[in-house]
């Protein structure tokens, strides 16, 4: 049974909400995924398309998710059901809950890697690499060590479960208060270090000057997927966070803050990684190990590198946790609202199931490295299904729902409840109707045809 407002905590403050939503958005997607994907897909050209996708698809869909969430005070399934009862639109909600399961299952594996790097920083295990090749080999060996990977995976998932059990007003809000400013400060320091390395400018050029001849349909596909993933869109995570928002808050400025925070941190991370990559003579196309191959060498050669390494991987682990929390919260909210489960049971049971589904992903670089059904590892399949299919389809359907089914008029009323002035209403209405759904559809069809 849907039970709006029963047992639902609310964010304590406006800043608390913005920080929590930013905590969901900012995570491994910005720090780990963005640099290696940008590196593999042409650098500056990719970055440009990613920014365009963020502005014309990400921004309007984020506001739509916040709006549906605050209007209904429900999880994604309950929300679509309550706005248009008895219609198939509830399917968006189910897809979202499924996407939450899948994304968290491999996300927690990578979260475990970063947690392991905190421990390895503390124990002086990763502070002696003189070049990225050595650091990369070490990383490859580590992720191939199934027992160790599963151990950290379990710890990461355990911490996520522990925080989500306490609910939004307890755990989630607090964790984000300290994290965001600390992360920005750390990245600025690292950027300065990176930019002062010999040969750094070549990296800046690769990263910032788009070579338009490099743009292909494939690059557009990946850039759009990255925009969804980085902003936590397309599966109702932002919808769920919006459902804990008191009615008086201003949704439009919260949207702008979260998008700027998230995009800013990704761009900053690029300025940390690419100058260092080129200064060290590494290829930007190195793949998922990129950050883990470059940073230990950067830390080794900088003042107080030992401490910097611990703090950096520590902050990254916290950033990953605040994202993982939002993924588990979607699944949890569904079982609480729709199935009437107590929070504790929902978190423990579903967290446990998600951990189990993640095990083959954790083994994908070790014992299961040679198991590649349809040419991809289990890890890559789960990422691909969730990030490249469920999120864009979910986002597109959400846009269509708000623009044409629920209607921009109703959405507008909700956005402007309590004297908010919606400065960019005309822009939002235009992109949510005509641009966002069409853009995703085109990109998605191109993907199917390919
Ligand atoms: N956005 C997060 C990151 O960049 C990951 C994440 C959290 C996410 N919640 C999500 C991705 C919901 C997609 C959907 O690391």
Short mmCIF file of C-alpha atoms and ligand atoms in Angstrom, two decimals:
data_model
loop_
_atom_site.label_atom_id
_atom_site.label_comp_id
_atom_site.label_asym_id
_atom_site.label_seq_id
_atom_site.Cartn_x
_atom_site.Cartn_y
_atom_site.Cartn_z
CA UNK A 1 0.00 0.00 0.00
CA UNK A 2 1.17 3.48 -0.81
CA UNK A 3 1.43 5.53 2.32
CA UNK A 4 2.51 9.07 1.62
CA UNK A 5 4.24 10.92 4.45
CA UNK A 6 4.11 8.02 6.86
CA UNK A 7 7.43 7.50 8.54
CA UNK A 8 9.12 9.72 6.01
CA UNK A 9 11.86 11.93 7.30
CA UNK A 10 12.29 15.33 5.72
CA UNK A 11 15.51 17.15 4.94
CA UNK A 12 16.39 19.47 7.78
CA UNK A 13 17.45 22.39 5.67
CA UNK A 14 17.53 23.59 2.13
CA UNK A 15 21.29 23.28 2.05
CA UNK A 16 20.91 19.78 3.46
CA UNK A 17 18.84 18.78 0.48
CA UNK A 18 21.17 20.35 -2.05
CA UNK A 19 24.16 18.68 -0.43
CA UNK A 20 22.44 15.31 -0.29
CA UNK A 21 21.36 15.48 -3.92
CA UNK A 22 24.88 16.59 -4.83
CA UNK A 23 26.18 13.72 -2.74
CA UNK A 24 24.17 11.36 -4.91
CA UNK A 25 25.37 12.97 -8.11
CA UNK A 26 29.04 13.36 -7.20
CA UNK A 27 30.79 10.04 -6.94
CA UNK A 28 32.78 7.52 -8.88
CA UNK A 29 30.99 8.71 -12.01
CA UNK A 30 32.84 12.04 -11.80
CA UNK A 31 36.17 11.00 -10.42
CA UNK A 32 36.72 7.51 -11.83
CA UNK A 33 34.45 7.13 -14.87
CA UNK A 34 34.50 10.60 -16.43
CA UNK A 35 38.27 10.89 -16.99
CA UNK A 36 38.70 7.44 -18.48
CA UNK A 37 35.64 7.73 -20.72
CA UNK A 38 36.66 11.20 -21.86
CA UNK A 39 40.15 9.83 -22.52
CA UNK A 40 38.83 6.95 -24.59
CA UNK A 41 36.41 9.07 -26.59
CA UNK A 42 38.47 11.91 -27.95
CA UNK A 43 39.03 14.32 -25.04
CA UNK A 44 37.81 17.85 -25.75
CA UNK A 45 35.17 16.83 -28.29
CA UNK A 46 33.66 14.40 -25.81
CA UNK A 47 33.70 16.98 -23.05
CA UNK A 48 31.83 19.46 -25.23
CA UNK A 49 29.07 16.96 -26.11
CA UNK A 50 28.82 15.86 -22.50
CA UNK A 51 28.24 19.49 -21.49
CA UNK A 52 25.56 19.93 -24.14
CA UNK A 53 23.79 16.74 -22.98
CA UNK A 54 23.94 17.98 -19.41
CA UNK A 55 22.29 21.27 -20.34
CA UNK A 56 19.57 20.06 -22.72
CA UNK A 57 18.77 16.63 -21.30
CA UNK A 58 20.15 16.37 -17.77
CA UNK A 59 19.03 19.71 -16.37
CA UNK A 60 15.35 19.49 -17.43
CA UNK A 61 15.03 15.85 -16.37
CA UNK A 62 16.53 16.54 -12.96
CA UNK A 63 13.98 19.27 -12.31
CA UNK A 64 11.23 16.89 -13.49
CA UNK A 65 12.34 14.18 -11.08
CA UNK A 66 12.52 16.60 -8.13
CA UNK A 67 9.06 17.90 -9.01
CA UNK A 68 7.39 14.49 -9.24
CA UNK A 69 9.06 13.47 -6.00
CA UNK A 70 8.00 16.50 -4.02
CA UNK A 71 4.49 16.45 -5.43
CA UNK A 72 3.86 12.82 -4.48
CA UNK A 73 6.17 12.23 -1.48
CA UNK A 74 6.60 8.69 -2.76
CA UNK A 75 9.10 6.24 -4.20
CA UNK A 76 9.26 6.04 -8.02
CA UNK A 77 6.68 3.25 -8.36
CA UNK A 78 4.18 4.89 -6.02
CA UNK A 79 4.80 8.31 -7.58
CA UNK A 80 3.88 7.39 -11.15
CA UNK A 81 0.99 5.32 -9.87
CA UNK A 82 -0.45 8.16 -7.84
CA UNK A 83 -0.15 10.72 -10.65
CA UNK A 84 -1.75 8.51 -13.33
CA UNK A 85 -3.36 5.54 -11.57
CA UNK A 86 -4.00 2.42 -13.57
CA UNK A 87 -1.75 3.36 -16.51
CA UNK A 88 1.43 1.67 -17.74
CA UNK A 89 3.52 4.70 -16.69
CA UNK A 90 4.08 2.91 -13.41
CA UNK A 91 6.54 0.85 -15.45
CA UNK A 92 9.04 3.75 -15.27
CA UNK A 93 9.06 3.25 -11.52
CA UNK A 94 9.67 -0.48 -11.75
CA UNK A 95 12.46 0.07 -14.26
CA UNK A 96 14.01 2.53 -11.86
CA UNK A 97 13.98 0.13 -8.94
CA UNK A 98 15.54 -2.54 -11.15
CA UNK A 99 18.20 -0.08 -12.34
CA UNK A 100 18.96 0.75 -8.70
CA UNK A 101 19.59 -2.92 -8.00
CA UNK A 102 21.86 -3.35 -10.98
CA UNK A 103 23.87 -0.14 -10.70
CA UNK A 104 24.54 -0.54 -6.99
CA UNK A 105 25.66 -4.14 -7.53
CA UNK A 106 28.72 -3.10 -9.58
CA UNK A 107 29.08 0.37 -8.06
CA UNK A 108 29.78 -1.23 -4.69
CA UNK A 109 32.58 -3.26 -6.27
CA UNK A 110 34.35 -0.11 -7.48
CA UNK A 111 33.58 1.53 -4.14
CA UNK A 112 35.43 -1.40 -2.60
CA UNK A 113 38.46 -0.71 -4.82
CA UNK A 114 38.65 2.88 -3.55
CA UNK A 115 38.25 1.75 0.02
CA UNK A 116 41.09 -0.73 -0.50
CA UNK A 117 43.25 2.14 -1.81
CA UNK A 118 42.70 4.02 1.45
CA UNK A 119 44.08 1.03 3.33
CA UNK A 120 46.91 0.57 0.82
CA UNK A 121 47.78 4.27 1.15
CA UNK A 122 47.93 3.93 4.93
CA UNK A 123 50.15 0.87 4.74
CA UNK A 124 52.62 2.48 2.25
CA UNK A 125 51.74 -0.15 -0.34
CA UNK A 126 51.07 2.21 -3.24
CA UNK A 127 53.56 5.01 -2.60
CA UNK A 128 56.63 3.73 -4.43
CA UNK A 129 55.61 3.53 -8.09
CA UNK A 130 57.92 5.61 -10.27
CA UNK A 131 55.72 5.47 -13.36
CA UNK A 132 52.09 4.81 -14.28
CA UNK A 133 53.00 1.46 -15.85
CA UNK A 134 54.08 0.05 -12.49
CA UNK A 135 51.06 1.52 -10.74
CA UNK A 136 48.78 0.12 -13.43
CA UNK A 137 50.25 -3.37 -13.13
CA UNK A 138 49.76 -3.28 -9.41
CA UNK A 139 46.14 -2.20 -9.86
CA UNK A 140 45.53 -4.98 -12.38
CA UNK A 141 46.87 -7.54 -9.95
CA UNK A 142 44.78 -6.15 -7.13
CA UNK A 143 41.44 -6.24 -8.98
CA UNK A 144 42.31 -9.76 -10.13
CA UNK A 145 42.63 -10.91 -6.53
CA UNK A 146 39.07 -12.11 -6.02
CA UNK A 147 39.18 -12.73 -2.28
CA UNK A 148 40.55 -9.29 -1.47
CA UNK A 149 38.15 -7.54 -3.86
CA UNK A 150 35.12 -9.32 -2.37
CA UNK A 151 36.25 -8.47 1.12
CA UNK A 152 36.32 -4.73 0.40
CA UNK A 153 33.14 -5.01 -1.63
CA UNK A 154 31.41 -6.51 1.41
CA UNK A 155 32.74 -3.80 3.71
CA UNK A 156 31.63 -1.04 1.34
CA UNK A 157 28.15 -2.54 1.04
CA UNK A 158 27.98 -3.03 4.81
CA UNK A 159 28.71 0.66 5.45
CA UNK A 160 26.10 1.67 2.85
CA UNK A 161 23.52 -0.54 4.57
CA UNK A 162 24.45 0.85 7.96
CA UNK A 163 23.88 4.44 6.84
CA UNK A 164 20.63 3.80 4.96
CA UNK A 165 19.13 2.00 7.96
CA UNK A 166 19.32 5.31 9.83
CA UNK A 167 17.27 7.06 7.14
CA UNK A 168 17.70 10.30 5.24
CA UNK A 169 17.75 12.78 8.06
CA UNK A 170 20.26 10.79 10.09
CA UNK A 171 22.97 9.37 7.94
CA UNK A 172 22.71 10.81 4.48
CA UNK A 173 22.51 14.49 5.18
CA UNK A 174 25.36 14.54 7.63
CA UNK A 175 27.80 12.61 5.50
CA UNK A 176 27.47 15.18 2.71
CA UNK A 177 27.97 18.30 4.83
CA UNK A 178 31.69 17.84 5.24
CA UNK A 179 32.39 15.91 2.10
CA UNK A 180 31.53 18.41 -0.61
CA UNK A 181 33.74 21.33 0.46
CA UNK A 182 36.59 18.96 1.36
CA UNK A 183 36.46 17.26 -2.02
CA UNK A 184 36.51 20.53 -3.95
CA UNK A 185 39.48 21.78 -1.93
CA UNK A 186 41.39 18.55 -2.50
CA UNK A 187 40.76 18.59 -6.24
CA UNK A 188 41.91 22.20 -6.54
CA UNK A 189 45.16 21.33 -4.77
CA UNK A 190 45.70 18.33 -7.02
CA UNK A 191 44.89 20.35 -10.12
CA UNK A 192 47.57 22.88 -9.23
CA UNK A 193 50.06 20.06 -8.69
CA UNK A 194 49.12 18.45 -11.99
CA UNK A 195 49.31 21.67 -13.98
CA UNK A 196 52.81 22.37 -12.71
CA UNK A 197 54.22 19.07 -13.97
CA UNK A 198 56.53 19.18 -17.00
CA UNK A 199 54.54 18.66 -20.17
CA UNK A 200 51.19 19.31 -18.51
CA UNK A 201 49.98 21.68 -21.21
CA UNK A 202 49.67 18.93 -23.78
CA UNK A 203 47.08 17.33 -21.50
CA UNK A 204 45.22 20.60 -21.07
CA UNK A 205 45.03 20.89 -24.82
CA UNK A 206 43.77 17.32 -25.29
CA UNK A 207 41.15 17.96 -22.64
CA UNK A 208 39.94 21.42 -23.54
CA UNK A 209 40.33 21.97 -27.26
CA UNK A 210 37.73 19.93 -29.11
CA UNK A 211 38.80 18.26 -32.32
CA UNK A 212 35.47 18.19 -34.14
CA UNK A 213 36.65 15.60 -36.62
CA UNK A 214 36.69 13.10 -33.74
CA UNK A 215 32.95 13.31 -33.10
CA UNK A 216 31.13 10.10 -34.04
CA UNK A 217 27.65 8.79 -33.16
CA UNK A 218 29.28 6.42 -30.70
CA UNK A 219 30.89 9.32 -28.83
CA UNK A 220 27.54 11.08 -28.58
CA UNK A 221 25.98 7.90 -27.16
CA UNK A 222 28.60 7.51 -24.51
CA UNK A 223 28.52 11.21 -23.61
CA UNK A 224 24.78 11.11 -23.06
CA UNK A 225 25.00 7.94 -20.97
CA UNK A 226 27.67 9.62 -18.88
CA UNK A 227 25.48 12.69 -18.35
CA UNK A 228 22.68 10.48 -16.99
CA UNK A 229 24.99 8.42 -14.84
CA UNK A 230 26.87 11.37 -13.41
CA UNK A 231 23.70 13.30 -12.53
CA UNK A 232 22.02 10.18 -11.03
CA UNK A 233 19.14 10.51 -13.48
CA UNK A 234 16.75 8.17 -15.20
CA UNK A 235 15.90 5.79 -12.37
CA UNK A 236 14.12 7.88 -9.79
CA UNK A 237 17.01 8.51 -7.39
CA UNK A 238 16.49 12.28 -7.61
CA UNK A 239 12.74 11.67 -7.52
CA UNK A 240 13.12 9.80 -4.24
CA UNK A 241 15.31 12.54 -2.77
CA UNK A 242 12.75 15.13 -3.89
CA UNK A 243 10.11 13.17 -2.00
CA UNK A 244 11.81 14.05 1.28
CA UNK A 245 11.73 17.76 0.51
CA UNK A 246 9.49 20.12 2.45
CA UNK A 247 7.05 21.98 0.21
CA UNK A 248 8.51 25.42 0.72
CA UNK A 249 11.80 24.76 -1.01
CA UNK A 250 12.85 26.19 -4.31
CA UNK A 251 13.29 23.34 -6.77
CA UNK A 252 14.67 25.32 -9.65
CA UNK A 253 17.66 26.77 -7.87
CA UNK A 254 18.36 23.42 -6.20
CA UNK A 255 18.50 21.87 -9.68
CA UNK A 256 20.96 24.47 -10.90
CA UNK A 257 23.20 24.04 -7.85
CA UNK A 258 23.31 20.26 -8.13
CA UNK A 259 24.02 20.30 -11.86
CA UNK A 260 26.75 22.92 -11.44
CA UNK A 261 28.33 21.08 -8.51
CA UNK A 262 28.36 17.77 -10.29
CA UNK A 263 29.57 19.08 -13.63
CA UNK A 264 32.13 21.32 -11.97
CA UNK A 265 33.64 18.42 -10.06
CA UNK A 266 33.86 16.26 -13.17
CA UNK A 267 35.56 19.08 -15.09
CA UNK A 268 37.94 19.69 -12.21
CA UNK A 269 38.84 16.02 -12.11
CA UNK A 270 39.69 16.14 -15.80
CA UNK A 271 42.10 18.99 -15.04
CA UNK A 272 43.72 16.80 -12.40
CA UNK A 273 44.10 13.72 -14.56
CA UNK A 274 44.90 14.79 -18.14
CA UNK A 275 47.85 17.09 -17.44
CA UNK A 276 49.36 14.27 -15.35
CA UNK A 277 48.59 11.61 -17.97
CA UNK A 278 50.44 13.55 -20.67
CA UNK A 279 53.25 14.68 -18.38
CA UNK A 280 53.92 11.02 -17.54
CA UNK A 281 53.67 9.82 -21.11
CA UNK A 282 50.66 7.61 -20.48
CA UNK A 283 47.93 7.04 -23.08
CA UNK A 284 44.63 8.78 -22.24
CA UNK A 285 42.83 5.72 -23.63
CA UNK A 286 44.08 3.52 -20.79
CA UNK A 287 40.56 2.64 -19.54
CA UNK A 288 39.08 1.92 -16.09
CA UNK A 289 42.47 1.75 -14.42
CA UNK A 290 43.41 5.29 -15.52
CA UNK A 291 42.89 7.09 -12.22
CA UNK A 292 44.46 4.25 -10.23
CA UNK A 293 47.54 4.24 -12.48
CA UNK A 294 48.16 7.97 -12.54
CA UNK A 295 47.36 9.27 -9.09
CA UNK A 296 49.72 7.12 -6.97
CA UNK A 297 52.61 8.45 -9.08
CA UNK A 298 51.38 12.04 -8.69
CA UNK A 299 51.14 11.57 -4.91
CA UNK A 300 54.61 10.03 -4.69
CA UNK A 301 56.18 13.10 -6.24
CA UNK A 302 54.41 15.76 -4.25
CA UNK A 303 54.97 17.27 -0.82
CA UNK A 304 53.02 15.38 1.86
CA UNK A 305 52.03 12.86 -0.77
CA UNK A 306 51.49 10.16 1.84
CA UNK A 307 48.78 12.17 3.57
CA UNK A 308 47.35 13.43 0.30
CA UNK A 309 46.90 9.88 -0.95
CA UNK A 310 45.04 8.83 2.19
CA UNK A 311 42.83 11.91 2.17
CA UNK A 312 42.09 11.69 -1.55
CA UNK A 313 41.06 8.04 -1.56
CA UNK A 314 39.22 8.61 1.71
CA UNK A 315 37.18 11.45 0.24
CA UNK A 316 36.54 9.44 -2.91
CA UNK A 317 35.25 6.54 -0.81
CA UNK A 318 32.90 8.87 1.05
CA UNK A 319 31.73 10.38 -2.25
CA UNK A 320 31.06 6.87 -3.53
CA UNK A 321 29.16 6.06 -0.34
CA UNK A 322 26.87 9.07 -0.62
CA UNK A 323 26.04 7.93 -4.17
CA UNK A 324 25.57 4.29 -3.17
CA UNK A 325 23.23 5.45 -0.41
CA UNK A 326 20.93 7.11 -2.95
CA UNK A 327 20.82 3.93 -5.02
CA UNK A 328 19.92 1.77 -2.04
CA UNK A 329 17.42 4.37 -0.86
CA UNK A 330 15.37 4.01 -4.06
CA UNK A 331 15.06 0.26 -3.61
CA UNK A 332 14.37 0.66 0.11
CA UNK A 333 11.72 3.35 -0.35
CA UNK A 334 9.90 1.07 -2.78
CA UNK A 335 9.71 -1.80 -0.30
CA UNK A 336 8.73 0.54 2.55
CA UNK A 337 6.02 2.49 0.66
CA UNK A 338 4.62 -0.18 -1.63
CA UNK A 339 5.10 -3.36 0.35
CA UNK A 340 4.78 -1.97 3.84
CA UNK A 341 8.11 -3.38 5.01
CA UNK A 342 9.82 -1.81 8.01
CA UNK A 343 12.89 0.21 6.96
CA UNK A 344 15.29 -2.11 8.70
CA UNK A 345 14.01 -5.20 6.95
CA UNK A 346 13.94 -3.47 3.55
CA UNK A 347 17.53 -2.26 3.87
CA UNK A 348 18.99 -5.48 5.24
CA UNK A 349 17.25 -7.85 2.86
CA UNK A 350 17.67 -5.80 -0.30
CA UNK A 351 21.19 -4.67 0.58
CA UNK A 352 22.08 -8.32 1.04
CA UNK A 353 20.54 -9.33 -2.29
CA UNK A 354 22.36 -6.51 -4.10
CA UNK A 355 25.64 -7.61 -2.56
CA UNK A 356 25.05 -11.14 -3.84
CA UNK A 357 24.25 -9.93 -7.36
CA UNK A 358 27.48 -7.92 -7.24
CA UNK A 359 29.70 -10.90 -6.51
CA UNK A 360 30.13 -11.99 -10.15
CA UNK A 361 30.97 -8.36 -11.01
CA UNK A 362 33.61 -8.36 -8.32
CA UNK A 363 35.05 -11.55 -9.79
CA UNK A 364 35.02 -10.23 -13.35
CA UNK A 365 38.68 -9.20 -13.29
CA UNK A 366 39.84 -12.31 -11.44
CA UNK A 367 38.38 -15.79 -11.35
CA UNK A 368 35.76 -14.89 -13.96
CA UNK A 369 38.09 -12.88 -16.19
CA UNK A 370 37.75 -15.37 -19.03
CA UNK A 371 33.98 -15.70 -18.77
CA UNK A 372 32.74 -13.33 -21.45
CA UNK A 373 29.22 -14.23 -22.60
CA UNK A 374 28.44 -12.15 -25.71
CA UNK A 375 31.92 -10.67 -25.64
CA UNK A 376 31.68 -8.77 -22.36
CA UNK A 377 32.44 -9.54 -18.75
CA UNK A 378 29.59 -9.82 -16.24
CA UNK A 379 30.65 -6.45 -14.79
CA UNK A 380 30.43 -4.78 -18.20
CA UNK A 381 27.08 -6.38 -18.99
CA UNK A 382 25.46 -5.08 -15.83
CA UNK A 383 26.92 -1.59 -16.36
CA UNK A 384 25.85 -1.64 -20.00
CA UNK A 385 22.27 -2.78 -19.38
CA UNK A 386 21.72 -0.30 -16.57
CA UNK A 387 23.68 2.76 -17.73
CA UNK A 388 23.17 2.56 -21.46
CA UNK A 389 19.62 1.21 -21.63
CA UNK A 390 17.62 1.55 -18.41
CA UNK A 391 18.78 5.08 -17.52
CA UNK A 392 18.28 6.73 -20.92
CA UNK A 393 14.95 4.97 -21.48
CA UNK A 394 13.81 5.85 -17.96
CA UNK A 395 14.90 9.47 -18.46
CA UNK A 396 13.19 9.75 -21.82
CA UNK A 397 9.94 8.30 -20.49
CA UNK A 398 10.09 10.61 -17.47
CA UNK A 399 10.46 13.59 -19.81
CA UNK A 400 7.54 12.42 -21.96
CA UNK A 401 5.45 11.78 -18.87
CA UNK A 402 6.01 15.23 -17.45
CA UNK A 403 5.75 17.06 -20.76
CA UNK A 404 2.74 15.32 -22.24
CA UNK A 405 0.96 13.02 -19.77
CA UNK A 406 1.04 14.68 -16.38
CA UNK A 407 1.51 17.95 -18.23
CA UNK A 408 3.87 20.89 -17.87
CA UNK A 409 0.99 22.92 -16.44
CA UNK A 410 0.62 20.65 -13.41
CA UNK A 411 4.38 20.37 -13.05
CA UNK A 412 4.62 24.13 -13.24
CA UNK A 413 2.08 24.52 -10.45
CA UNK A 414 4.11 22.22 -8.25
CA UNK A 415 7.36 23.98 -9.06
CA UNK A 416 5.88 27.39 -8.28
CA UNK A 417 4.09 26.33 -5.13
CA UNK A 418 5.12 28.70 -2.33
CA UNK A 419 6.14 31.80 -4.24
CA UNK A 420 9.07 30.45 -6.16
CA UNK A 421 9.89 32.45 -9.24
CA UNK A 422 10.83 30.06 -12.01
CA UNK A 423 13.22 32.17 -14.06
CA UNK A 424 13.96 29.62 -16.74
CA UNK A 425 10.44 28.27 -17.18
CA UNK A 426 10.33 28.93 -20.91
CA UNK A 427 13.63 27.11 -21.47
CA UNK A 428 12.53 24.15 -19.33
CA UNK A 429 9.20 23.77 -21.07
CA UNK A 430 10.78 23.84 -24.48
CA UNK A 431 13.55 21.32 -23.78
CA UNK A 432 11.43 18.93 -21.74
CA UNK A 433 8.84 18.78 -24.54
CA UNK A 434 10.82 18.86 -27.72
CA UNK A 435 14.51 18.38 -27.09
CA UNK A 436 15.13 15.95 -24.23
CA UNK A 437 12.84 13.08 -25.32
CA UNK A 438 13.77 13.42 -28.98
CA UNK A 439 17.49 13.60 -28.29
CA UNK A 440 17.43 10.47 -26.17
CA UNK A 441 15.27 8.65 -28.71
CA UNK A 442 17.67 9.45 -31.54
CA UNK A 443 20.71 8.48 -29.55
CA UNK A 444 19.04 5.32 -28.35
CA UNK A 445 17.90 4.26 -31.82
CA UNK A 446 21.40 4.85 -33.15
CA UNK A 447 22.62 2.54 -30.41
CA UNK A 448 20.17 -0.21 -31.38
CA UNK A 449 21.03 0.02 -35.05
CA UNK A 450 24.76 -0.05 -34.48
N1 LIG B 1 25.85 9.72 -9.96
C1 LIG B 1 26.67 8.85 -9.20
C2 LIG B 1 28.11 9.02 -9.65
O1 LIG B 1 28.39 9.85 -10.47
C3 LIG B 1 26.21 7.42 -9.29
C4 LIG B 1 24.76 7.26 -8.99
C5 LIG B 1 24.13 7.44 -7.80
C6 LIG B 1 23.75 7.02 -9.92
N2 LIG B 1 22.80 7.30 -7.94
C7 LIG B 1 22.53 7.03 -9.23
C8 LIG B 1 23.79 6.77 -11.27
C9 LIG B 1 21.34 6.83 -9.89
C10 LIG B 1 22.59 6.58 -11.93
C11 LIG B 1 21.37 6.60 -11.27
O2 LIG B 1 28.97 8.34 -9.20
#
